[in-house]
PDB file of C-alpha atoms in Angstrom:
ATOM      1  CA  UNK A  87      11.114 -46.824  75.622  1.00 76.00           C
ATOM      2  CA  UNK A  88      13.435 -46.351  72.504  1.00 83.00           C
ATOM      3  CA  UNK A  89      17.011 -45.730  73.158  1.00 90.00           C
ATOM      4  CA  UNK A  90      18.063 -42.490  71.796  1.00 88.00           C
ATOM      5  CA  UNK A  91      20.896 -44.190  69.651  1.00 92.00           C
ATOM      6  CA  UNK A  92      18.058 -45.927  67.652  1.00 91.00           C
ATOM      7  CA  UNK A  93      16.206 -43.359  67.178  1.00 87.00           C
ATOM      8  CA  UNK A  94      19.074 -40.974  66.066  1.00 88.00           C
ATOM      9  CA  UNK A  95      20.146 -43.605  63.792  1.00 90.00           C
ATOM     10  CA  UNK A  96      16.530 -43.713  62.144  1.00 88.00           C
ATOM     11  CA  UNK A  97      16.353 -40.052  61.636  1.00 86.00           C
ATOM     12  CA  UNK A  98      19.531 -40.280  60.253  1.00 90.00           C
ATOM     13  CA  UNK A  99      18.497 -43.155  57.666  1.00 90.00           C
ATOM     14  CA  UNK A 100      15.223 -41.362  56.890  1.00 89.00           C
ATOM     15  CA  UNK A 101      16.574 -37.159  56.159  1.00 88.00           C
ATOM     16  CA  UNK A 102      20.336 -38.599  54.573  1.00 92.00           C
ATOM     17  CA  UNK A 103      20.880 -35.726  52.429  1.00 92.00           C
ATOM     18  CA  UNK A 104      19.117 -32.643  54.687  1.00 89.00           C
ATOM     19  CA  UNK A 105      21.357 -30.979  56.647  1.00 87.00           C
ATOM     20  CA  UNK A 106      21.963 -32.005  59.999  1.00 84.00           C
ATOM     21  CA  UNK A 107      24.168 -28.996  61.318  1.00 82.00           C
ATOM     22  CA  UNK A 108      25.650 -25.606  60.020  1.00 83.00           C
ATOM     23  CA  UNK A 109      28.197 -23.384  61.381  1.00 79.00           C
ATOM     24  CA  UNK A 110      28.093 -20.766  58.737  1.00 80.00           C
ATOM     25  CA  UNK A 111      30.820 -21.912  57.042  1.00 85.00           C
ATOM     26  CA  UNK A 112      30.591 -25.509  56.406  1.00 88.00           C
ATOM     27  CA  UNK A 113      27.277 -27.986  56.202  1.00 88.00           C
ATOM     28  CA  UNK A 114      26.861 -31.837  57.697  1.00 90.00           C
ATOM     29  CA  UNK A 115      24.141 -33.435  56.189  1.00 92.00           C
ATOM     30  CA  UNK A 116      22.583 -36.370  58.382  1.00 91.00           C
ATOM     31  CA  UNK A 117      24.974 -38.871  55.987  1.00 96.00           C
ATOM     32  CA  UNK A 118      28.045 -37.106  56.785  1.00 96.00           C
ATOM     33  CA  UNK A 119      27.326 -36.925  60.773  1.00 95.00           C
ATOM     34  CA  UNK A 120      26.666 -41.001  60.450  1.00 97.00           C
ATOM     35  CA  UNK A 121      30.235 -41.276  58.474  1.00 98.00           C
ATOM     36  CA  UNK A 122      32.049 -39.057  61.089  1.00 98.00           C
ATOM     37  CA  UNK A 123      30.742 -40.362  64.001  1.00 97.00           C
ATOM     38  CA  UNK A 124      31.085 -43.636  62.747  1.00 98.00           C
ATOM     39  CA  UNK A 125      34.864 -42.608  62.630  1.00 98.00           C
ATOM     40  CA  UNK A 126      35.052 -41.322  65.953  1.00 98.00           C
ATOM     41  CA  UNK A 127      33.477 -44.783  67.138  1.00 98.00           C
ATOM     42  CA  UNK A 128      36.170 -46.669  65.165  1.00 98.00           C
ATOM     43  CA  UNK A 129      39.062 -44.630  66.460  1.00 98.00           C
ATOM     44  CA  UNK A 130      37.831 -44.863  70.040  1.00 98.00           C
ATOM     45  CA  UNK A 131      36.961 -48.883  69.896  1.00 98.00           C
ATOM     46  CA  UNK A 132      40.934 -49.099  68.475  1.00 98.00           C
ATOM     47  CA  UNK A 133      41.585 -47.648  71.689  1.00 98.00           C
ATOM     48  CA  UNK A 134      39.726 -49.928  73.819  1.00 98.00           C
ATOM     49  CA  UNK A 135      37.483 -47.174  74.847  1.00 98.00           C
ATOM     50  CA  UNK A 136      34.309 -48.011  75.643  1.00 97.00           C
ATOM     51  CA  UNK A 137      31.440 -48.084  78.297  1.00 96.00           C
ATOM     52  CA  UNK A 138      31.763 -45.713  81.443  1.00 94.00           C
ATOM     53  CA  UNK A 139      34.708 -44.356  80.543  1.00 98.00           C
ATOM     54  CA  UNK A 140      35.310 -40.638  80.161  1.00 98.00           C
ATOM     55  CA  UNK A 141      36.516 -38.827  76.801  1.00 98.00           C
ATOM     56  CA  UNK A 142      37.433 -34.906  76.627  1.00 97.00           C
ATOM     57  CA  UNK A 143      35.581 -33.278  74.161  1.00 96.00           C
ATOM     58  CA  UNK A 144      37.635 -29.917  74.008  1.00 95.00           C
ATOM     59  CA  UNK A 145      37.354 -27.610  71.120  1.00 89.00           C
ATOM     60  CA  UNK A 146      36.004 -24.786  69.129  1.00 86.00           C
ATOM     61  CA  UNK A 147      32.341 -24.608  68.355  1.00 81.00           C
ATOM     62  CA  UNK A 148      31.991 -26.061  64.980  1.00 85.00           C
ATOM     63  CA  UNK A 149      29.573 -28.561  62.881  1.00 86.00           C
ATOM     64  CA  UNK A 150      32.078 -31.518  63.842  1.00 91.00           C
ATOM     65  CA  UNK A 151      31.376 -31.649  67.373  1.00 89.00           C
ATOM     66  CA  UNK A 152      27.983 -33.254  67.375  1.00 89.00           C
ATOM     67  CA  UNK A 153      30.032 -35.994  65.113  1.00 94.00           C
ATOM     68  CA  UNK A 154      32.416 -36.863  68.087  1.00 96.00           C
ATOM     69  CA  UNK A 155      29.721 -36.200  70.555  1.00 93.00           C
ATOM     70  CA  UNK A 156      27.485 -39.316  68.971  1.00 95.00           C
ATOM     71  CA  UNK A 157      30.750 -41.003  68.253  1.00 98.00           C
ATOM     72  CA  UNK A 158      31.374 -41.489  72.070  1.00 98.00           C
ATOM     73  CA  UNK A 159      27.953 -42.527  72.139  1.00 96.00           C
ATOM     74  CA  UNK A 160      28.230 -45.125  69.821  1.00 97.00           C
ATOM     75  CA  UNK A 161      31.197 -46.537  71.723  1.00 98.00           C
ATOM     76  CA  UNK A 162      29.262 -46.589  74.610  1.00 97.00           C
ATOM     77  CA  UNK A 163      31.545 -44.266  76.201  1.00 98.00           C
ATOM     78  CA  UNK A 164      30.767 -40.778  78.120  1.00 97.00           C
ATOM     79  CA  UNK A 165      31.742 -37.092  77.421  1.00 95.00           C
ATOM     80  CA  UNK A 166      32.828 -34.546  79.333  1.00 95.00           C
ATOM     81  CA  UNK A 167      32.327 -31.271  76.757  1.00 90.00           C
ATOM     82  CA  UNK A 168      34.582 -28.313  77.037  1.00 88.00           C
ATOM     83  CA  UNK A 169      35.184 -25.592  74.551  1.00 81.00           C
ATOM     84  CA  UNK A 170      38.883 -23.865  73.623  1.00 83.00           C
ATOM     85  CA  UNK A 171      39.720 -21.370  75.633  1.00 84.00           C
ATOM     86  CA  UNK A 172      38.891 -22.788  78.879  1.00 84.00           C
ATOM     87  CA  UNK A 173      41.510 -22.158  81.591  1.00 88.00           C
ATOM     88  CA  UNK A 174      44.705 -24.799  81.434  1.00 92.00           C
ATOM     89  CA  UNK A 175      44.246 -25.265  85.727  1.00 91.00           C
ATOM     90  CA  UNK A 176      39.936 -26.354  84.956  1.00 90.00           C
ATOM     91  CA  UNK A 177      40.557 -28.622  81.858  1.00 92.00           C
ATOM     92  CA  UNK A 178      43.230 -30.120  84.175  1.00 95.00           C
ATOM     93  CA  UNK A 179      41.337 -30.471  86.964  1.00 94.00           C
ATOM     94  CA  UNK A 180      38.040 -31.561  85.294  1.00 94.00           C
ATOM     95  CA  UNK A 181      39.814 -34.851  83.171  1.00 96.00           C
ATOM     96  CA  UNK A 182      41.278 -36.012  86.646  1.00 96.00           C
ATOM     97  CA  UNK A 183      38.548 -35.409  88.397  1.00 95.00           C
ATOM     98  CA  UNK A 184      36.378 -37.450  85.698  1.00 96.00           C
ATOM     99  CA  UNK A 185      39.130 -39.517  84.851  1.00 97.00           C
ATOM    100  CA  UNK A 186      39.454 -39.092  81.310  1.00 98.00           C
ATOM    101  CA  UNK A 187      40.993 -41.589  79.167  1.00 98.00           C
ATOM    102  CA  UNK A 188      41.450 -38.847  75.681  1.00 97.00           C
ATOM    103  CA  UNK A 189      41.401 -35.263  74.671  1.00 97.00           C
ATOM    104  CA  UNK A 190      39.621 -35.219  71.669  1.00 97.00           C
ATOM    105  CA  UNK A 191      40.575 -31.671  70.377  1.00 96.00           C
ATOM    106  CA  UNK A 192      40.529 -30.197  66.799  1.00 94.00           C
ATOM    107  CA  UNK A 193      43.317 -31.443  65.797  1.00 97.00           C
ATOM    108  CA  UNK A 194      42.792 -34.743  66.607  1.00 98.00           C
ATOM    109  CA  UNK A 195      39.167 -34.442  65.018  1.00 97.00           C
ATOM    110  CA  UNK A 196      40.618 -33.854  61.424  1.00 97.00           C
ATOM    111  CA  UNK A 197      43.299 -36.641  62.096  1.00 98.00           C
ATOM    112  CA  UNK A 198      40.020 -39.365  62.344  1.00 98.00           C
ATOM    113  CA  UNK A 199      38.223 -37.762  59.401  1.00 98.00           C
ATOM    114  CA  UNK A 200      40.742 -37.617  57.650  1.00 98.00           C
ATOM    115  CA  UNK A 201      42.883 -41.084  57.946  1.00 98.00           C
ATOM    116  CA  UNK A 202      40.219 -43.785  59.708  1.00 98.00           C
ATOM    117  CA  UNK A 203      37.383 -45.746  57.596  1.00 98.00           C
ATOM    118  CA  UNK A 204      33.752 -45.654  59.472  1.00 98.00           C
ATOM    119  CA  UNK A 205      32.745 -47.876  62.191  1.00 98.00           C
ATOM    120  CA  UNK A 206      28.959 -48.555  61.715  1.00 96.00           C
ATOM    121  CA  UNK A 207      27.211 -49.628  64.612  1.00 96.00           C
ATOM    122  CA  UNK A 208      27.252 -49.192  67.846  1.00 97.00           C
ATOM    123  CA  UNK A 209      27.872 -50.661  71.882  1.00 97.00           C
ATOM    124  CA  UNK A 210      25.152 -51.441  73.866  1.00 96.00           C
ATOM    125  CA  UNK A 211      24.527 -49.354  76.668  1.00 97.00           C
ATOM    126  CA  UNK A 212      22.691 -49.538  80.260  1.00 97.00           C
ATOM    127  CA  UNK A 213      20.464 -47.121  81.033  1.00 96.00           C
ATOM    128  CA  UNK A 214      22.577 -46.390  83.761  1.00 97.00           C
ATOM    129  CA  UNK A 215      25.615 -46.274  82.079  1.00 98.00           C
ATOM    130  CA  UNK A 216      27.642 -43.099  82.136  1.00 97.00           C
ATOM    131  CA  UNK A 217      26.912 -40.913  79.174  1.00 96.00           C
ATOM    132  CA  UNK A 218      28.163 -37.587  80.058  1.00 94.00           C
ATOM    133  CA  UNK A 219      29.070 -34.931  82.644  1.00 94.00           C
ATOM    134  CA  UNK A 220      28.500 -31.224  82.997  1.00 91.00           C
ATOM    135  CA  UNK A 221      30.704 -29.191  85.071  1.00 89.00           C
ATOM    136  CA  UNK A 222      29.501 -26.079  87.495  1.00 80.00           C
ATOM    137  CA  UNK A 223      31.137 -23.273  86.705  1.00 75.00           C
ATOM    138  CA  UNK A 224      33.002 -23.373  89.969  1.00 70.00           C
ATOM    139  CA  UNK A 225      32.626 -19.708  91.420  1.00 73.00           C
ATOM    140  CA  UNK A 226      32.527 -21.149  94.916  1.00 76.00           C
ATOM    141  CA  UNK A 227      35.316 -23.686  94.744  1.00 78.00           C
ATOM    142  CA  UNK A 228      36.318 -26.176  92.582  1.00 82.00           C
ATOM    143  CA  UNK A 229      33.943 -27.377  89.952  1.00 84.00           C
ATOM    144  CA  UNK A 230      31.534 -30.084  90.588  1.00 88.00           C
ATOM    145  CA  UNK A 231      30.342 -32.764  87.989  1.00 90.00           C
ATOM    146  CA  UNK A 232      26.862 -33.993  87.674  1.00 90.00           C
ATOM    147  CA  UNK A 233      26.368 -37.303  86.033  1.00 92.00           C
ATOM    148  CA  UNK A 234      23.735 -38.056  83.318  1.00 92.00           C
ATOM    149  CA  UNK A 235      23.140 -41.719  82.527  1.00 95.00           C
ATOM    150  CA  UNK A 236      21.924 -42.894  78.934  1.00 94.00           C
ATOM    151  CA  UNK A 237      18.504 -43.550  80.752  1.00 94.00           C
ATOM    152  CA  UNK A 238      18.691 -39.520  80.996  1.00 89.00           C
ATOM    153  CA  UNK A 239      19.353 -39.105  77.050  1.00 87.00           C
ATOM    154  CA  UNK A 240      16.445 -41.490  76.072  1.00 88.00           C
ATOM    155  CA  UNK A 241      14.011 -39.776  78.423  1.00 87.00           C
ATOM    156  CA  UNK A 242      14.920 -36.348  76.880  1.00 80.00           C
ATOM    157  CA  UNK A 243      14.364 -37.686  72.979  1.00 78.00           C
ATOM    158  CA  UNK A 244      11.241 -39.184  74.403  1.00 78.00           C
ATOM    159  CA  UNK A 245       9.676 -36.390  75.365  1.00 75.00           C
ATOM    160  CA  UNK A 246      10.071 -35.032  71.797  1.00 67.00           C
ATOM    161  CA  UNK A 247       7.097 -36.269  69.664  1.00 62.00           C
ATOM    162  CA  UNK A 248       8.096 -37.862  66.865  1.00 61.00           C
ATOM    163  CA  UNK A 249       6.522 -36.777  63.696  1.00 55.00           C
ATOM    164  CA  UNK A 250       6.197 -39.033  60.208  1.00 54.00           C
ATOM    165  CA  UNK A 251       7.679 -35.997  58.220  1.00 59.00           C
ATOM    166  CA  UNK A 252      10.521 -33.204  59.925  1.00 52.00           C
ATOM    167  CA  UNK A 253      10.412 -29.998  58.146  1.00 55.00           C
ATOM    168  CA  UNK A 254      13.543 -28.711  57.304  1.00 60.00           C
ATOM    169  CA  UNK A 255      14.653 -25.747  59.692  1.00 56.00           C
ATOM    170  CA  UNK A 256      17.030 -23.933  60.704  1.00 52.00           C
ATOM    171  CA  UNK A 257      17.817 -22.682  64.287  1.00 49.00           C
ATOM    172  CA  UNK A 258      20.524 -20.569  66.162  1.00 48.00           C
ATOM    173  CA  UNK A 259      22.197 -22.455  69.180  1.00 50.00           C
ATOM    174  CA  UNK A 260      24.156 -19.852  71.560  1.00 51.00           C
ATOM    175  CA  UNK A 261      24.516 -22.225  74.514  1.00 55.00           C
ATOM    176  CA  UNK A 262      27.832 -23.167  75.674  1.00 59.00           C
ATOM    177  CA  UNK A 263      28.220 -26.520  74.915  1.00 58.00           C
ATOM    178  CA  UNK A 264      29.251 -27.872  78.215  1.00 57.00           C
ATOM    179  CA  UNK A 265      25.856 -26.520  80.027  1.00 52.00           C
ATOM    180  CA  UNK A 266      23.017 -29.187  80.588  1.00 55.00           C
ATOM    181  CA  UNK A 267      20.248 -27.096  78.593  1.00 50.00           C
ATOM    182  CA  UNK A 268      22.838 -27.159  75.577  1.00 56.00           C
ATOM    183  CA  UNK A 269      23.079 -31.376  75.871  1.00 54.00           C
ATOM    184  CA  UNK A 270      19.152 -31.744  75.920  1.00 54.00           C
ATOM    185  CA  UNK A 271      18.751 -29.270  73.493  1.00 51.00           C
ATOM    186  CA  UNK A 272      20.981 -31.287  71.221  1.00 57.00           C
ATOM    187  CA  UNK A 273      19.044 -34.587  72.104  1.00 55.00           C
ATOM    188  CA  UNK A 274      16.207 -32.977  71.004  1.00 50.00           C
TER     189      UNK A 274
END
């Protein structure tokens, strides 16, 4: 089976100039995500952040996300996905519990896009490496992570048919980004 970082990276080759995401305000064409997340994979290596260990992705839904998202990727890291406004006491509790190594919040975000030179490439990965981890909402106690290994990621692309030509489409996405539908849909 192809590893969903391949494949991404094909699709990304192949539709350069369509737009990859849209926020209303601002478009990222497929070029831009590889340049960003290329960024984020720079900034994070620098770090010596790499395979199963945890990054904070905390901020407001916007087009740059998916950029750090597939940035952590590319280091071979995992996520844990969170956006503002969560509760001090759960973003707290959630990087200890997952033992975080970085916030990466807005601010932080424009900081890489702004001052660090791509990164192409990427880590190698096991399947069952750590890619990311969703948190229950906690209404009966703390909240509980579930794992997903990269083995999870490539499964979901794979069940996507690939096609020889994507039509260009857009599509609302209401999910909150730290619920499992919202990462698969994203895979997708």
């Amino acid at each position: 089976m192809r590893r969903f970082i391949d494949r991404i990276s094909e699709i990304i080759s192949r539709y350069r100039y369509r737009t990859a995401f849209t926020d209303g305000k601002e478009t990222l064409t497929y070029l831009q995500l590889e340049t960003e997340s290329a960024k984020v994979y720079r900034f994070l290596k620098e770090r010596g952040i790499g395979r199963e260990q945890f990054v904070t992705i905390l901020m407001p839904r916007n087009i740059h996300f998916f950029s750090c998202m597939l940035g952590v990727w590319k280091a071979g890291a995992a996520y844990v996905m969170m956006e503002e406004g969560y509760p001090a006491e759960r973003v707290s509790f959630i990087q200890k519990n997952c033992g975080s190594l970085l916030t990466i919040d807005q601010a932080l975000t424009e900081k890489i896009l702004s001052e660090y030179e791509p990164l192409y490439g990427h880590e190698e990965t096991d399947v069952h490496d750590a890619a990311y981890a969703v948190y229950t909402s906690g209404s009966t106690g703390n909240p509980k992570g579930v794992l997903h290994e990269y083995g999870n990621v490539d499964q979901c692309a794979a069940v996507t048919p690939e096609k020889e030509e994507y039509p260009e489409s857009v599509f609302a996405y209401s999910a909150a980004l730290n619920f499992v539908a919202a990462q698969i849909y994203l895979i997708d």
